[in-house]
């Protein structure tokens, strides 16, 4: 099961890596130039989080706008129709059900982080808006509109919110030394390196 999920993530990386390299180089160079020109302090962990959010949005765009050859009859407006189609052990279940849920998990996390959200209301509203926008655009460009995708995206955004709050509560229990900017910077760099190694 984990293998299906790993294959899906690697598929996304293989599909988006040219865009990721070009976009990352441009964003980092422009951002660093701005910070140096304005003589602003570079807080590494905050900059890495901002970069990760931007890269996530770009990957999301690449994935959801990839062209499919479908017909109008493929659209699904009835909740739970697609979710219940697949066996839980099948590759399609992990790709279409778990994949759609995980796709919006980072969205819920980042939105909660930037809003400092303590309640689910705002993250879930913003996740719903983003998910409806994705499905509407997909329908307009010849892909499938699927109401089940919206439900799964909402679930993913909700999980992202709870992961953010879990990290916040755990982090608040750590001694003050772990809230030091340099400790957070080193932790962010190590996490990024670990993620990179996992994806290659």
Tab-separated table of C-alpha atoms in Angstrom:
chain	number	residue	atom	x	y	z
A	1	UNK	CA	0.000	0.000	0.000
A	2	UNK	CA	2.793	2.382	0.929
A	3	UNK	CA	4.469	1.422	-2.323
A	4	UNK	CA	1.468	2.685	-4.331
A	5	UNK	CA	1.653	6.020	-2.517
A	6	UNK	CA	5.423	6.316	-3.015
A	7	UNK	CA	5.040	5.528	-6.722
A	8	UNK	CA	2.403	8.259	-7.048
A	9	UNK	CA	4.635	10.849	-5.347
A	10	UNK	CA	7.622	9.874	-7.495
A	11	UNK	CA	5.399	10.148	-10.572
A	12	UNK	CA	4.523	13.735	-9.653
A	13	UNK	CA	8.193	14.600	-9.061
A	14	UNK	CA	9.263	13.047	-12.383
A	15	UNK	CA	6.523	15.004	-14.159
A	16	UNK	CA	7.245	18.374	-12.536
A	17	UNK	CA	11.028	18.461	-11.983
A	18	UNK	CA	11.879	20.779	-14.935
A	19	UNK	CA	9.342	23.335	-13.704
A	20	UNK	CA	10.577	22.894	-10.116
A	21	UNK	CA	14.216	23.615	-10.946
A	22	UNK	CA	13.499	26.672	-13.096
A	23	UNK	CA	10.917	28.112	-10.681
A	24	UNK	CA	13.069	27.500	-7.611
A	25	UNK	CA	16.126	29.196	-9.137
A	26	UNK	CA	14.055	32.223	-10.184
A	27	UNK	CA	12.177	32.550	-6.877
A	28	UNK	CA	15.267	32.113	-4.686
A	29	UNK	CA	17.417	34.528	-6.709
A	30	UNK	CA	14.706	37.218	-6.803
A	31	UNK	CA	13.856	36.810	-3.109
A	32	UNK	CA	17.508	36.920	-1.977
A	33	UNK	CA	18.167	39.940	-4.177
A	34	UNK	CA	15.190	41.723	-2.629
A	35	UNK	CA	16.238	40.899	0.942
A	36	UNK	CA	19.827	42.018	0.351
A	37	UNK	CA	18.794	45.158	-1.506
A	38	UNK	CA	16.368	46.149	1.259
A	39	UNK	CA	18.923	45.058	3.899
A	40	UNK	CA	16.373	42.799	5.545
A	41	UNK	CA	17.246	39.902	7.804
A	42	UNK	CA	17.171	36.454	6.201
A	43	UNK	CA	15.287	34.009	8.421
A	44	UNK	CA	16.071	30.690	6.774
A	45	UNK	CA	13.203	28.578	8.147
A	46	UNK	CA	10.608	31.208	7.191
A	47	UNK	CA	12.072	31.582	3.710
A	48	UNK	CA	12.148	27.794	3.217
A	49	UNK	CA	8.513	27.500	4.309
A	50	UNK	CA	7.526	30.255	1.881
A	51	UNK	CA	9.495	28.566	-0.911
A	52	UNK	CA	7.925	25.180	-0.147
A	53	UNK	CA	4.437	26.695	-0.277
A	54	UNK	CA	5.156	28.335	-3.635
A	55	UNK	CA	6.604	25.090	-5.029
A	56	UNK	CA	3.604	23.168	-3.726
A	57	UNK	CA	1.193	25.532	-5.529
A	58	UNK	CA	3.179	25.162	-8.759
A	59	UNK	CA	3.151	21.351	-8.473
A	60	UNK	CA	-0.573	21.430	-7.763
A	61	UNK	CA	-1.123	23.500	-10.902
A	62	UNK	CA	0.961	21.110	-13.010
A	63	UNK	CA	-0.862	18.034	-11.729
A	64	UNK	CA	-4.436	19.310	-11.950
A	65	UNK	CA	-4.061	20.876	-15.417
A	66	UNK	CA	-2.461	17.846	-17.064
A	67	UNK	CA	-4.626	17.100	-20.099
A	68	UNK	CA	-6.860	14.035	-20.211
A	69	UNK	CA	-8.983	12.803	-23.089
A	70	UNK	CA	-12.392	12.576	-21.409
A	71	UNK	CA	-16.050	13.146	-22.252
A	72	UNK	CA	-18.719	15.125	-20.397
A	73	UNK	CA	-20.298	11.858	-19.246
A	74	UNK	CA	-17.143	11.189	-17.198
A	75	UNK	CA	-17.969	14.064	-14.844
A	76	UNK	CA	-19.279	13.039	-11.431
A	77	UNK	CA	-21.732	15.255	-9.554
A	78	UNK	CA	-22.976	12.584	-7.118
A	79	UNK	CA	-21.022	12.340	-3.829
A	80	UNK	CA	-19.231	9.072	-2.964
A	81	UNK	CA	-19.751	7.573	-6.442
A	82	UNK	CA	-16.055	7.492	-7.319
A	83	UNK	CA	-14.762	6.933	-3.778
A	84	UNK	CA	-16.652	3.637	-3.455
A	85	UNK	CA	-15.664	2.346	-6.906
A	86	UNK	CA	-12.206	1.085	-6.002
A	87	UNK	CA	-10.904	-1.742	-3.873
A	88	UNK	CA	-8.847	-0.398	-0.978
A	89	UNK	CA	-5.870	-2.485	-2.085
A	90	UNK	CA	-5.941	-1.355	-5.717
A	91	UNK	CA	-3.497	1.064	-7.339
A	92	UNK	CA	-6.403	3.253	-8.489
A	93	UNK	CA	-7.634	3.620	-4.900
A	94	UNK	CA	-4.248	4.937	-3.780
A	95	UNK	CA	-3.926	7.165	-6.825
A	96	UNK	CA	-7.451	8.614	-7.014
A	97	UNK	CA	-8.682	8.460	-3.414
A	98	UNK	CA	-5.628	8.667	-1.161
A	99	UNK	CA	-3.805	10.795	-3.749
A	100	UNK	CA	-6.550	13.443	-3.852
A	101	UNK	CA	-6.615	13.560	-0.077
A	102	UNK	CA	-2.827	13.910	0.282
A	103	UNK	CA	-2.705	16.476	-2.539
A	104	UNK	CA	-4.464	19.061	-0.331
A	105	UNK	CA	-2.872	18.072	2.983
A	106	UNK	CA	0.008	20.575	2.500
A	107	UNK	CA	-2.546	23.256	1.593
A	108	UNK	CA	-4.301	22.817	4.938
A	109	UNK	CA	-0.960	22.854	6.760
A	110	UNK	CA	0.435	25.976	5.054
A	111	UNK	CA	-2.832	27.905	5.294
A	112	UNK	CA	-3.062	27.088	9.003
A	113	UNK	CA	0.559	28.169	9.502
A	114	UNK	CA	0.195	31.509	7.749
A	115	UNK	CA	-3.169	32.271	9.372
A	116	UNK	CA	-2.009	30.952	12.770
A	117	UNK	CA	-5.349	29.129	12.698
A	118	UNK	CA	-6.556	27.680	15.989
A	119	UNK	CA	-9.948	26.676	14.573
A	120	UNK	CA	-10.777	24.703	11.442
A	121	UNK	CA	-13.257	27.209	9.977
A	122	UNK	CA	-10.941	29.414	7.874
A	123	UNK	CA	-8.660	26.621	6.587
A	124	UNK	CA	-11.665	24.529	5.538
A	125	UNK	CA	-13.311	27.483	3.756
A	126	UNK	CA	-10.096	28.300	1.869
A	127	UNK	CA	-9.551	24.618	1.021
A	128	UNK	CA	-13.115	24.424	-0.315
A	129	UNK	CA	-12.620	27.545	-2.468
A	130	UNK	CA	-9.340	26.217	-3.886
A	131	UNK	CA	-10.761	22.750	-4.523
A	132	UNK	CA	-13.882	24.049	-6.290
A	133	UNK	CA	-11.665	26.310	-8.425
A	134	UNK	CA	-9.524	23.299	-9.387
A	135	UNK	CA	-12.525	21.153	-10.346
A	136	UNK	CA	-14.181	23.968	-12.299
A	137	UNK	CA	-11.012	24.692	-14.285
A	138	UNK	CA	-10.504	20.986	-14.933
A	139	UNK	CA	-14.008	20.781	-16.388
A	140	UNK	CA	-13.317	23.823	-18.593
A	141	UNK	CA	-10.053	22.436	-20.014
A	142	UNK	CA	-11.399	18.986	-20.841
A	143	UNK	CA	-10.617	17.159	-17.617
A	144	UNK	CA	-13.118	15.584	-15.239
A	145	UNK	CA	-15.147	17.433	-12.616
A	146	UNK	CA	-15.558	15.122	-9.638
A	147	UNK	CA	-17.436	16.159	-6.501
A	148	UNK	CA	-15.689	13.304	-4.665
A	149	UNK	CA	-12.352	15.014	-5.330
A	150	UNK	CA	-13.672	18.077	-3.493
A	151	UNK	CA	-14.658	15.923	-0.509
A	152	UNK	CA	-11.246	14.230	-0.487
A	153	UNK	CA	-9.451	17.570	-0.829
A	154	UNK	CA	-11.432	18.888	2.144
A	155	UNK	CA	-10.420	15.839	4.151
A	156	UNK	CA	-6.790	16.402	3.189
A	157	UNK	CA	-6.965	20.088	4.134
A	158	UNK	CA	-8.540	19.145	7.466
A	159	UNK	CA	-5.764	16.658	8.212
A	160	UNK	CA	-3.218	19.336	7.306
A	161	UNK	CA	-4.836	21.702	9.832
A	162	UNK	CA	-4.666	19.093	12.591
A	163	UNK	CA	-1.038	18.239	11.749
A	164	UNK	CA	-0.146	21.949	12.037
A	165	UNK	CA	-1.907	22.202	15.398
A	166	UNK	CA	-0.260	18.990	16.623
A	167	UNK	CA	3.188	20.365	15.717
A	168	UNK	CA	2.327	23.656	17.415
A	169	UNK	CA	1.237	21.964	20.649
A	170	UNK	CA	4.277	19.675	20.684
A	171	UNK	CA	6.577	22.599	19.890
A	172	UNK	CA	5.162	24.672	22.758
A	173	UNK	CA	6.170	21.927	25.203
A	174	UNK	CA	9.815	22.052	24.153
A	175	UNK	CA	12.316	24.171	26.136
A	176	UNK	CA	12.869	27.734	24.910
A	177	UNK	CA	16.228	26.785	23.396
A	178	UNK	CA	14.374	24.838	20.691
A	179	UNK	CA	12.501	28.017	19.742
A	180	UNK	CA	15.788	29.729	18.960
A	181	UNK	CA	15.928	30.983	15.368
A	182	UNK	CA	19.144	29.095	14.568
A	183	UNK	CA	17.747	25.832	15.900
A	184	UNK	CA	14.653	26.296	13.734
A	185	UNK	CA	16.853	27.159	10.747
A	186	UNK	CA	18.946	23.993	11.155
A	187	UNK	CA	15.814	21.890	11.668
A	188	UNK	CA	14.239	23.314	8.489
A	189	UNK	CA	17.388	22.635	6.452
A	190	UNK	CA	17.643	19.048	7.733
A	191	UNK	CA	13.947	18.450	7.003
A	192	UNK	CA	14.374	19.808	3.466
A	193	UNK	CA	17.447	17.640	2.840
A	194	UNK	CA	15.579	14.594	4.174
A	195	UNK	CA	12.619	15.314	1.884
A	196	UNK	CA	14.916	15.751	-1.107
A	197	UNK	CA	16.666	12.441	-0.416
A	198	UNK	CA	13.296	10.695	-0.050
A	199	UNK	CA	12.027	12.029	-3.381
A	200	UNK	CA	15.064	11.296	-5.559
